[in-house]
Amino acid sequence: MISLQTLEPPLRISYRSNGDNLVQDFYNPCLENSALYRRSAGYFTSAGLALAARGVARLIAAGGKMRLIASPHLEPGDIEALQNAASRPVEVLARIAARSVPELEDALMRDRLNALAWLAASGGLEVKLALRLNESGAMSRGLYHEKIGIFSDSDDQHVAFTGSSNETAGGLVENFESIEVFRSWQDPEGRVASKIDDFERMWENETPGLRVIQFTDASTELLERFRNPDQKPKGIQLDLREAISRPTQFSIPEGYDVRDYQKNAIRTWSENGGQGVWAMATGTGKTFTSLTLASLVAEKNSPLVIIVICPFLNLCKQWMREMASFGLRPLACYEGKARWQPKFEEGYQRLSTGLATVHAIVTTNRTFQSDAFQSYLRPHLSSASREHHMLIADEVHNLGAKEVKNVLPEAISLRLGLSATPERHMDPEGTAAILDYFGGIIFEFGIKDAIAAGHLCQYRYHPQIVTLTDAESEEYAEITAKLGPMLARAANNEEVGQMAMNLLIKRARLLGSAENKVGALDRLVASLPAKPTKAIFYCGDGRTTDKISDKDVRQIEAVARMLGEKHRLRVRNFTYRESPEERRQFYGYK
């Protein structure tokens, strides 16, 4: 590194696009020989930074720093890269360990978003945002549009510049730009010192009319609020042509083969106009087949939004893992809105700007039917929208409830339902509504088919006859007597139909939690030649009498106590009451 004062050729007092290359003639020589680069610009894109890759690489490799003040008009990809650097610095920094200057320069040019993230995570790049304030001190939509740059070397020499150029690819290359240069060793009027003072006052948030905040203090919501869709930074089209973010490689994982019955399921869905329900037995690969289908859909329907809805949180997480193996980075929409809403909207923006080809979303039935989720989803389903949408419903029979089926978007034409048992128990109306929306059961591959094909193992089925107690028999008879006349009127009276449904559920719960079932299980376990080491016991959601404590408890509590205290088995409940962390600790999965 040499002093800025002794650069060859010497720095001139101005540079213009008609005869100079701003990057090669000015930016790179100054960056390569600076210890600090301070820059304020109305617009900043990492594509502009990548054009000066050689100079930036040497600045960082020599332990130099860059301080940037910009307006909130950042590109979506730049926002994500900087947020990744703030939230996952160890992960980001791992990518640049032991990199040489040429490798860093090459990476900056090839993958500008990753490079931007490393620079921020390494401490080589600090970013602050400048917000305009109105006369009352409130934030306004006005732009911070000033353009100042200052290079400082280790000899305490400084080069300041001002001009029309933004820190974008268009500003540095495509547009006609000019800059004025001021050198500290030839500056009788003190302009360099004045520019440094102006910058430092902004950096410390001491400039009237501006509020300057750390990038990490700015939410995506704030960034998007100040984005003007009708006033894109100059050069954004050039940024896109330079492939600033490679499209997601959404494809079948290497080493996986699609089985013949899975190919048949995909074919029937296509022949049915992109709709239908697959009735496939558990263990036959519904998730894998669905994602294989979605990857084929994405090839011809780009950009594509994939929405997967599941009834339970653990299923959502299974889908997240499977989708990651297909090369997707799905957005989890099953916690507080504040955690997913900004990225939900950003995903659509990445599609509209060509930064991505697939926006994958995984959500629960509960979140899916919420007003918040529906409000963010529906605006993108107009006829003018260029995005295609595909809805995949796992355990689709759980969507039959009235409040859920009423929010299924008619504007989404690509629909796939999955279930081993699509028909809702004793709910023909709910079953009909679900099958009507998703396009009917178009493919079936049950347990018998899967066993015959060698995809599921054989099993033995040993029914145990359990009789109801006298009290249970009387209650069952009373419920049945009330049901008779109700069922006859249910088809023509919605209120009566709901009353009948409640009685059906009550009767089913009575059978499921029959008191004598626990005793039958007790005798069955005692009769086994060896104590089971791995077993699953499914329990009803009703209550029963605990034979050990003689108390009225939930059936699952009575079963767990009997198996643990009497048969000395290590027992753990698996219900909605156990947190994901409790499940991970006990069962050893992620």
XYZ file of C-alpha atoms in Angstrom:
590
model
C 0.000 0.000 0.000
C 1.291 3.444 -0.945
C 0.139 6.896 0.029
C -2.790 8.417 -1.834
C -0.509 11.407 -2.420
C 2.001 9.346 -4.437
C -0.432 7.445 -6.656
C 0.660 7.038 -10.281
C -0.758 8.487 -12.355
C -1.526 11.304 -9.905
C -5.138 11.929 -9.031
C -6.826 14.628 -11.081
C -9.306 17.236 -9.902
C -12.236 15.742 -11.845
C -13.351 12.651 -13.786
C -16.096 12.375 -16.421
C -17.666 9.411 -18.179
C -16.866 10.737 -21.645
C -13.140 10.190 -21.241
C -12.582 8.304 -17.983
C -13.410 4.937 -16.475
C -14.581 5.906 -12.978
C -13.905 2.470 -11.533
C -10.494 1.746 -13.058
C -9.102 5.283 -13.091
C -10.348 6.500 -9.726
C -12.184 4.098 -7.406
C -9.868 1.097 -7.548
C -6.558 2.981 -7.105
C -7.972 4.873 -4.124
C -9.598 1.820 -2.523
C -6.461 -0.305 -2.883
C -4.415 2.219 -0.948
C -6.868 3.326 1.730
C -7.394 2.314 5.335
C -10.896 3.798 5.484
C -13.516 4.516 2.831
C -16.432 6.711 3.908
C -19.317 6.981 1.481
C -22.771 8.574 1.542
C -25.032 8.039 -1.454
C -28.718 8.297 -2.196
C -28.710 4.876 -3.807
C -26.432 1.951 -3.078
C -26.393 -1.541 -4.592
C -23.933 -4.329 -4.019
C -23.618 -4.689 -7.809
C -21.896 -1.298 -7.793
C -19.605 -2.496 -5.018
C -18.790 -5.624 -7.032
C -17.643 -3.528 -9.999
C -14.871 -2.191 -7.776
C -14.084 -5.727 -6.615
C -10.306 -5.399 -6.923
C -10.120 -2.285 -4.815
C -12.607 -3.489 -2.193
C -10.855 -6.846 -1.845
C -7.523 -5.173 -1.161
C -9.101 -2.670 1.220
C -10.588 -5.490 3.324
C -7.560 -7.794 3.042
C -5.365 -5.021 4.438
C -7.679 -4.596 7.427
C -9.370 -1.500 6.047
C -12.973 -0.510 6.620
C -15.832 0.950 4.668
C -18.521 3.099 6.258
C -21.671 3.613 4.205
C -24.589 5.984 4.721
C -27.429 5.413 2.265
C -31.130 6.055 1.940
C -33.421 3.083 2.660
C -33.750 2.502 -1.098
C -31.824 -0.769 -1.026
C -32.494 -3.717 -3.275
C -34.290 -6.711 -1.687
C -31.242 -8.917 -2.196
C -28.977 -6.389 -0.492
C -31.371 -6.163 2.455
C -31.300 -9.937 2.888
C -27.512 -10.144 2.586
C -26.968 -7.454 5.207
C -29.555 -8.981 7.540
C -27.857 -12.373 7.208
C -24.559 -10.763 8.191
C -26.158 -9.244 11.284
C -28.065 -12.355 12.377
C -25.641 -15.109 11.378
C -22.117 -13.600 11.454
C -20.366 -16.845 12.363
C -21.984 -18.681 9.465
C -21.166 -15.890 7.040
C -17.598 -15.432 8.234
C -16.901 -19.145 7.876
C -17.112 -18.667 4.131
C -14.191 -16.252 3.971
C -11.739 -17.951 6.298
C -8.258 -18.078 4.779
C -9.305 -16.444 1.507
C -6.548 -14.798 -0.499
C -6.986 -11.397 -2.114
C -7.500 -12.845 -5.626
C -10.118 -15.273 -4.298
C -11.918 -12.486 -2.472
C -11.849 -10.308 -5.569
C -13.204 -13.160 -7.665
C -15.969 -13.863 -5.167
C -16.960 -10.202 -5.068
C -17.368 -10.191 -8.829
C -19.177 -13.539 -9.081
C -21.471 -13.482 -6.087
C -21.948 -9.942 -4.906
C -24.621 -10.729 -2.321
C -22.457 -13.221 -0.453
C -19.545 -10.817 -0.677
C -21.634 -8.005 0.767
C -22.631 -10.261 3.651
C -19.043 -11.244 4.405
C -17.839 -7.654 4.407
C -20.529 -6.675 6.891
C -20.021 -9.745 9.105
C -16.259 -9.301 9.212
C -16.597 -5.722 10.416
C -15.137 -4.458 7.145
C -18.415 -2.803 6.181
C -20.616 -0.723 8.469
C -23.953 0.482 7.134
C -26.236 3.239 8.391
C -29.430 4.574 6.845
C -30.333 8.245 6.485
C -34.013 9.160 6.863
C -35.385 12.576 5.979
C -37.257 14.436 8.700
C -39.945 17.048 8.173
C -40.197 20.347 10.027
C -41.922 18.697 12.983
C -39.159 16.097 13.281
C -41.217 13.188 11.940
C -39.949 10.863 9.198
C -40.971 11.808 5.682
C -40.772 10.053 2.336
C -38.281 12.603 1.062
C -34.974 11.191 -0.110
C -31.519 11.555 1.325
C -29.837 12.231 -2.017
C -26.438 13.692 -1.159
C -23.307 12.034 -2.582
C -20.023 12.306 -0.666
C -17.009 10.009 -0.676
C -13.768 10.163 1.343
C -10.712 7.910 1.062
C -8.204 8.009 3.958
C -4.831 6.288 3.986
C -2.509 5.227 6.818
C -0.453 8.427 6.369
C -3.472 10.541 7.297
C -3.911 11.795 3.760
C -7.465 12.118 2.442
C -9.203 12.307 -0.922
C -12.782 13.586 -0.970
C -15.111 13.598 -3.941
C -18.618 14.774 -4.771
C -20.679 14.455 -7.907
C -23.621 12.848 -9.642
C -22.554 9.232 -9.259
C -24.473 6.877 -6.971
C -22.898 3.670 -5.650
C -24.742 1.494 -8.178
C -23.709 -0.382 -11.282
C -25.586 2.117 -13.411
C -24.058 5.077 -11.611
C -20.532 3.782 -12.115
C -20.770 2.411 -15.635
C -24.006 2.868 -17.524
C -24.921 6.505 -16.890
C -23.013 9.641 -17.879
C -21.496 10.809 -14.598
C -18.922 13.265 -13.325
C -17.166 13.765 -9.993
C -15.083 16.551 -8.471
C -12.002 15.483 -6.455
C -10.382 17.289 -3.500
C -6.976 16.277 -2.082
C -5.908 17.064 1.467
C -2.311 17.871 0.414
C -3.561 20.512 -2.037
C -6.583 21.989 -0.290
C -6.046 25.603 0.844
C -9.799 26.137 1.197
C -10.248 23.188 3.570
C -12.856 21.396 1.502
C -11.610 17.924 2.460
C -11.817 18.717 6.176
C -15.315 20.103 5.617
C -16.470 16.913 3.857
C -15.005 14.745 6.626
C -16.786 16.854 9.227
C -20.078 16.631 7.330
C -19.801 12.841 7.085
C -18.842 12.321 10.726
C -21.710 14.493 11.918
C -24.101 12.363 9.880
C -22.496 9.166 11.151
C -23.104 10.313 14.722
C -26.696 11.364 13.882
C -25.960 15.045 14.497
C -27.193 16.500 11.196
C -30.411 18.589 11.359
C -33.117 17.305 9.014
C -31.789 13.744 9.044
C -32.120 10.742 11.291
C -29.218 8.318 10.800
C -29.654 4.837 12.258
C -27.763 1.543 12.201
C -28.927 -0.817 9.484
C -29.546 -3.490 12.097
C -31.927 -1.101 13.878
C -34.060 -0.737 10.746
C -36.781 -3.300 10.186
C -37.660 -4.615 6.751
C -41.018 -2.933 7.210
C -39.284 0.455 7.483
C -37.122 -0.280 4.451
C -40.128 -1.227 2.366
C -42.102 1.778 3.565
C -39.512 4.099 2.025
C -39.130 2.152 -1.216
C -40.621 3.996 -4.161
C -41.666 1.396 -6.759
C -41.910 4.077 -9.435
C -38.411 5.415 -8.833
C -35.976 2.516 -9.023
C -32.256 3.223 -8.579
C -30.510 3.865 -11.849
C -28.866 0.811 -13.228
C -31.195 -1.736 -11.632
C -31.766 -3.411 -15.004
C -28.023 -3.752 -15.432
C -27.874 -5.350 -11.980
C -30.376 -7.965 -13.068
C -28.501 -8.755 -16.271
C -25.427 -9.434 -14.218
C -27.283 -12.245 -12.434
C -26.999 -10.616 -9.046
C -28.718 -13.563 -7.383
C -28.833 -16.968 -8.973
C -32.325 -18.535 -9.122
C -33.007 -21.274 -6.622
C -31.992 -24.693 -7.955
C -35.287 -26.421 -7.188
C -34.796 -30.058 -8.174
C -34.922 -33.657 -6.960
C -32.027 -34.460 -4.591
C -29.213 -36.461 -6.126
C -29.487 -40.200 -5.609
C -33.283 -40.230 -5.317
C -35.418 -42.169 -7.784
C -39.079 -41.522 -8.443
C -41.005 -44.806 -8.163
C -43.505 -45.913 -10.764
C -46.558 -45.327 -8.564
C -45.257 -41.834 -7.727
C -44.895 -41.109 -11.451
C -48.478 -42.293 -11.919
C -49.671 -39.928 -9.194
C -47.926 -36.998 -10.906
C -49.360 -37.984 -14.287
C -52.939 -38.183 -12.979
C -52.643 -34.739 -11.398
C -51.440 -33.253 -14.672
C -54.196 -34.990 -16.636
C -56.754 -33.655 -14.153
C -55.847 -30.063 -14.976
C -53.454 -29.444 -12.102
C -55.834 -30.415 -9.307
C -56.614 -33.463 -7.225
C -56.202 -35.417 -4.001
C -53.714 -38.241 -3.561
C -54.952 -40.912 -1.140
C -51.590 -42.504 -0.347
C -50.754 -44.636 2.657
C -48.433 -43.283 5.319
C -44.834 -44.123 4.400
C -45.318 -44.138 0.633
C -43.619 -40.785 0.080
C -46.416 -38.233 -0.282
C -44.096 -35.352 0.609
C -41.325 -36.444 -1.766
C -43.801 -37.017 -4.607
C -45.434 -33.626 -3.995
C -42.127 -31.770 -4.117
C -41.088 -33.678 -7.226
C -44.341 -32.537 -8.830
C -43.809 -28.959 -7.637
C -40.297 -28.895 -9.117
C -41.740 -29.932 -12.490
C -44.456 -27.282 -12.199
C -41.803 -24.656 -11.436
C -39.962 -25.434 -14.671
C -42.891 -24.244 -16.797
C -44.700 -21.900 -14.435
C -42.180 -19.276 -13.372
C -42.231 -17.406 -11.079
C -44.020 -19.797 -8.724
C -45.359 -19.365 -5.184
C -45.702 -22.682 -3.344
C -47.888 -22.670 -0.232
C -47.819 -25.797 1.961
C -50.372 -25.967 4.771
C -50.242 -28.536 7.579
C -52.484 -29.150 10.586
C -49.629 -29.526 13.064
C -46.341 -27.786 13.828
C -44.271 -30.979 13.668
C -45.521 -31.619 10.115
C -44.547 -28.082 9.117
C -41.002 -28.705 10.312
C -40.824 -32.000 8.428
C -41.826 -30.167 5.252
C -39.195 -27.503 5.912
C -36.493 -30.177 6.080
C -37.713 -31.976 2.956
C -37.970 -28.747 0.970
C -34.429 -27.801 1.953
C -33.201 -31.092 0.450
C -34.828 -30.007 -2.834
C -32.825 -26.771 -2.828
C -35.573 -24.506 -1.468
C -35.371 -22.030 1.401
C -38.987 -22.064 2.594
C -40.428 -19.336 4.779
C -41.887 -20.622 8.055
C -45.233 -18.898 8.704
C -46.291 -20.542 11.925
C -45.094 -18.189 14.631
C -45.870 -14.541 15.377
C -46.725 -12.396 12.348
C -43.858 -10.027 13.079
C -41.390 -12.854 12.390
C -42.661 -13.833 8.941
C -44.656 -10.938 7.492
C -41.685 -8.856 6.200
C -40.104 -11.868 4.501
C -43.497 -12.929 3.143
C -43.769 -9.675 1.212
C -40.074 -9.639 0.323
C -40.479 -13.066 -1.309
C -43.010 -11.616 -3.745
C -40.704 -8.682 -4.447
C -37.821 -11.024 -5.228
C -40.039 -12.800 -7.753
C -41.192 -9.572 -9.377
C -37.632 -8.283 -9.791
C -36.211 -11.564 -11.086
C -34.084 -12.202 -7.988
C -35.793 -15.550 -7.431
C -37.994 -17.973 -9.347
C -39.690 -19.745 -6.416
C -41.208 -18.371 -3.205
C -41.923 -21.323 -0.890
C -44.110 -20.908 2.194
C -44.957 -23.430 4.929
C -47.774 -22.626 7.328
C -50.237 -24.231 9.721
C -53.970 -24.487 9.090
C -54.486 -22.002 11.914
C -52.120 -19.368 10.517
C -53.379 -19.952 6.977
C -56.936 -19.025 7.940
C -55.855 -15.947 9.926
C -56.809 -12.515 8.629
C -53.132 -11.496 8.548
C -52.022 -14.355 6.296
C -55.018 -14.028 4.005
C -54.530 -10.274 3.638
C -50.917 -10.682 2.521
C -51.735 -13.547 0.183
C -54.802 -12.291 -1.618
C -53.442 -9.095 -3.192
C -51.120 -11.255 -5.270
C -53.925 -13.353 -6.696
C -55.394 -10.794 -9.073
C -55.647 -11.562 -12.753
C -52.933 -8.995 -13.414
C -50.414 -10.819 -11.223
C -47.604 -12.585 -13.071
C -46.895 -15.091 -10.282
C -48.305 -18.605 -10.449
C -49.527 -20.148 -7.181
C -49.621 -23.775 -6.089
C -51.392 -24.872 -2.898
C -50.399 -28.172 -1.240
C -52.495 -29.304 1.751
C -51.027 -32.076 3.888
C -53.559 -34.165 5.851
C -56.135 -32.435 3.687
C -59.092 -33.930 5.572
C -58.306 -31.515 8.416
C -59.414 -28.625 6.193
C -63.081 -29.640 6.232
C -63.953 -27.399 9.152
C -66.241 -24.595 8.025
C -63.949 -21.746 9.061
C -61.032 -23.233 7.079
C -62.788 -24.219 3.891
C -64.237 -20.708 3.635
C -60.776 -19.173 3.185
C -59.433 -21.544 0.529
C -58.490 -19.160 -2.313
C -60.461 -19.726 -5.494
C -57.849 -17.748 -7.424
C -55.237 -20.482 -6.874
C -55.817 -22.967 -9.667
C -52.949 -25.396 -8.945
C -54.157 -27.500 -5.997
C -52.946 -30.721 -4.427
C -54.425 -32.467 -1.397
C -52.631 -35.247 0.491
C -54.027 -37.761 2.949
C -54.002 -41.458 3.764
C -57.696 -41.042 4.639
C -59.232 -38.103 2.730
C -62.795 -38.718 3.941
C -63.679 -36.879 7.143
C -65.149 -39.181 9.779
C -68.923 -38.775 9.872
C -68.748 -35.469 8.035
C -69.922 -36.049 4.473
C -70.554 -32.322 3.947
C -67.014 -31.354 4.968
C -65.559 -34.188 2.882
C -67.549 -33.074 -0.169
C -66.387 -29.460 0.237
C -62.722 -30.470 0.405
C -62.901 -32.879 -2.521
C -64.801 -30.316 -4.579
C -62.149 -27.629 -3.984
C -59.141 -29.852 -4.612
C -60.610 -31.720 -7.584
C -61.581 -35.097 -6.108
C -59.553 -38.196 -5.297
C -57.567 -38.837 -8.465
C -54.992 -41.364 -7.249
C -55.057 -44.062 -4.586
C -52.188 -46.148 -3.271
C -53.242 -47.753 -0.015
C -51.556 -49.967 2.549
C -52.439 -53.152 0.648
C -50.904 -51.771 -2.569
C -47.768 -50.563 -0.769
C -47.210 -53.907 0.980
C -47.775 -55.849 -2.241
C -45.236 -53.634 -4.030
C -42.699 -54.160 -1.238
C -42.652 -50.524 -0.102
C -44.231 -51.151 3.333
C -43.583 -54.076 5.647
C -46.107 -56.750 6.607
C -47.842 -56.366 9.951
C -50.139 -58.368 12.195
C -53.527 -57.114 13.284
C -54.962 -58.525 16.529
C -58.296 -56.917 17.559
C -59.069 -56.947 21.264
C -62.788 -56.987 22.098
C -63.701 -54.426 24.769
C -67.206 -54.027 26.224
C -68.679 -50.811 27.539
C -69.506 -50.466 31.230
C -73.177 -50.242 32.219
C -72.919 -46.459 32.606
C -71.204 -46.094 29.215
C -73.806 -48.321 27.536
C -76.641 -46.184 28.910
C -74.973 -42.969 27.739
C -74.313 -44.473 24.295
C -77.962 -45.475 23.972
C -79.158 -41.995 25.005
C -76.939 -40.272 22.443
C -78.027 -42.666 19.706
C -81.704 -42.102 20.499
C -81.267 -38.340 20.127
C -79.301 -38.740 16.897
C -82.002 -40.600 14.977
C -84.462 -37.759 14.411
C -81.683 -35.183 14.097
C -79.936 -36.996 11.259
C -83.200 -37.132 9.323
C -83.482 -33.308 9.491
C -79.766 -32.428 9.267
C -79.623 -32.269 5.465
C -82.093 -29.377 5.302
C -81.247 -27.537 8.522
C -77.691 -26.337 9.157
C -78.292 -25.717 12.871
C -79.696 -29.205 13.399
C -76.844 -30.625 11.355
C -74.322 -28.981 13.682
C -76.160 -30.357 16.747
C -76.049 -33.828 15.206
C -72.332 -33.444 14.496
C -71.704 -32.532 18.139
C -73.526 -35.658 19.274
C -71.581 -37.822 16.818
C -68.317 -36.427 18.193
C -69.492 -37.025 21.757
C -70.403 -40.647 20.971
C -67.087 -41.251 19.186
C -65.211 -39.829 22.181
C -67.168 -42.150 24.484
C -66.044 -45.173 22.452
C -62.479 -43.929 22.174
C -62.069 -43.468 25.920
C -63.998 -46.549 27.065
C -62.870 -47.401 30.593
C -62.191 -51.081 29.902
C -59.648 -50.265 27.163
C -56.927 -49.512 29.715
C -57.458 -52.871 31.407
C -57.329 -54.663 28.046
C -54.026 -52.930 27.231
C -52.706 -53.875 30.679
C -53.405 -57.549 30.059
C -52.003 -57.406 26.532
C -48.670 -55.907 27.637
C -48.422 -58.429 30.489
C -48.902 -61.295 28.025
C -46.016 -60.262 25.756
C -43.028 -62.637 25.877
C -40.617 -59.691 26.157
C -40.948 -56.157 27.396
C -41.303 -53.781 24.391
C -38.375 -51.391 23.840
C -40.033 -49.264 21.173
C -43.788 -48.880 20.873
C -46.450 -46.294 20.098
C -49.724 -46.286 22.046
C -52.494 -44.160 20.554
C -55.007 -42.798 23.061
C -58.399 -41.180 22.774
C -58.933 -37.556 23.785
C -61.566 -38.384 26.408
C -61.343 -39.157 30.114
C -61.370 -42.421 32.061
C -60.829 -43.774 35.566
C -57.218 -44.330 36.541
C -57.130 -47.832 38.070
C -54.046 -46.939 40.124
C -55.247 -43.671 41.671
C -59.019 -44.242 41.140
C -59.256 -40.664 39.832
C -60.958 -39.313 36.730
C -58.130 -38.418 34.336
C -57.428 -38.096 30.630
C -57.000 -41.490 29.005
C -53.444 -40.721 27.948
C -52.518 -39.987 31.568
C -54.012 -43.271 32.779
C -52.221 -45.251 30.061
C -48.867 -43.539 30.696
C -49.089 -44.175 34.428
C -50.065 -47.833 33.982
C -47.250 -48.515 31.505
C -44.670 -46.684 33.601
C -45.540 -47.724 37.150
C -46.858 -51.230 36.572
C -44.832 -52.402 33.570
C -41.711 -50.326 34.210
C -41.572 -48.899 30.713
C -39.942 -45.559 29.947
C -42.929 -43.516 28.803
C -43.227 -40.006 27.381
C -46.374 -38.272 26.142
C -46.441 -36.809 22.654
C -49.310 -34.318 22.383
C -49.855 -30.675 21.517
C -49.041 -29.849 25.156
C -45.344 -30.776 24.780
C -43.172 -28.031 23.340
C -40.944 -28.679 20.293
C -37.900 -28.356 22.557
C -39.229 -31.044 24.929
C -39.816 -33.341 21.972
C -36.315 -32.794 20.607
C -34.686 -33.507 23.958
C -36.544 -36.750 24.500
C -36.811 -38.135 20.976
C -33.477 -36.899 19.665
C -34.633 -35.277 16.427
C -34.157 -31.753 15.146
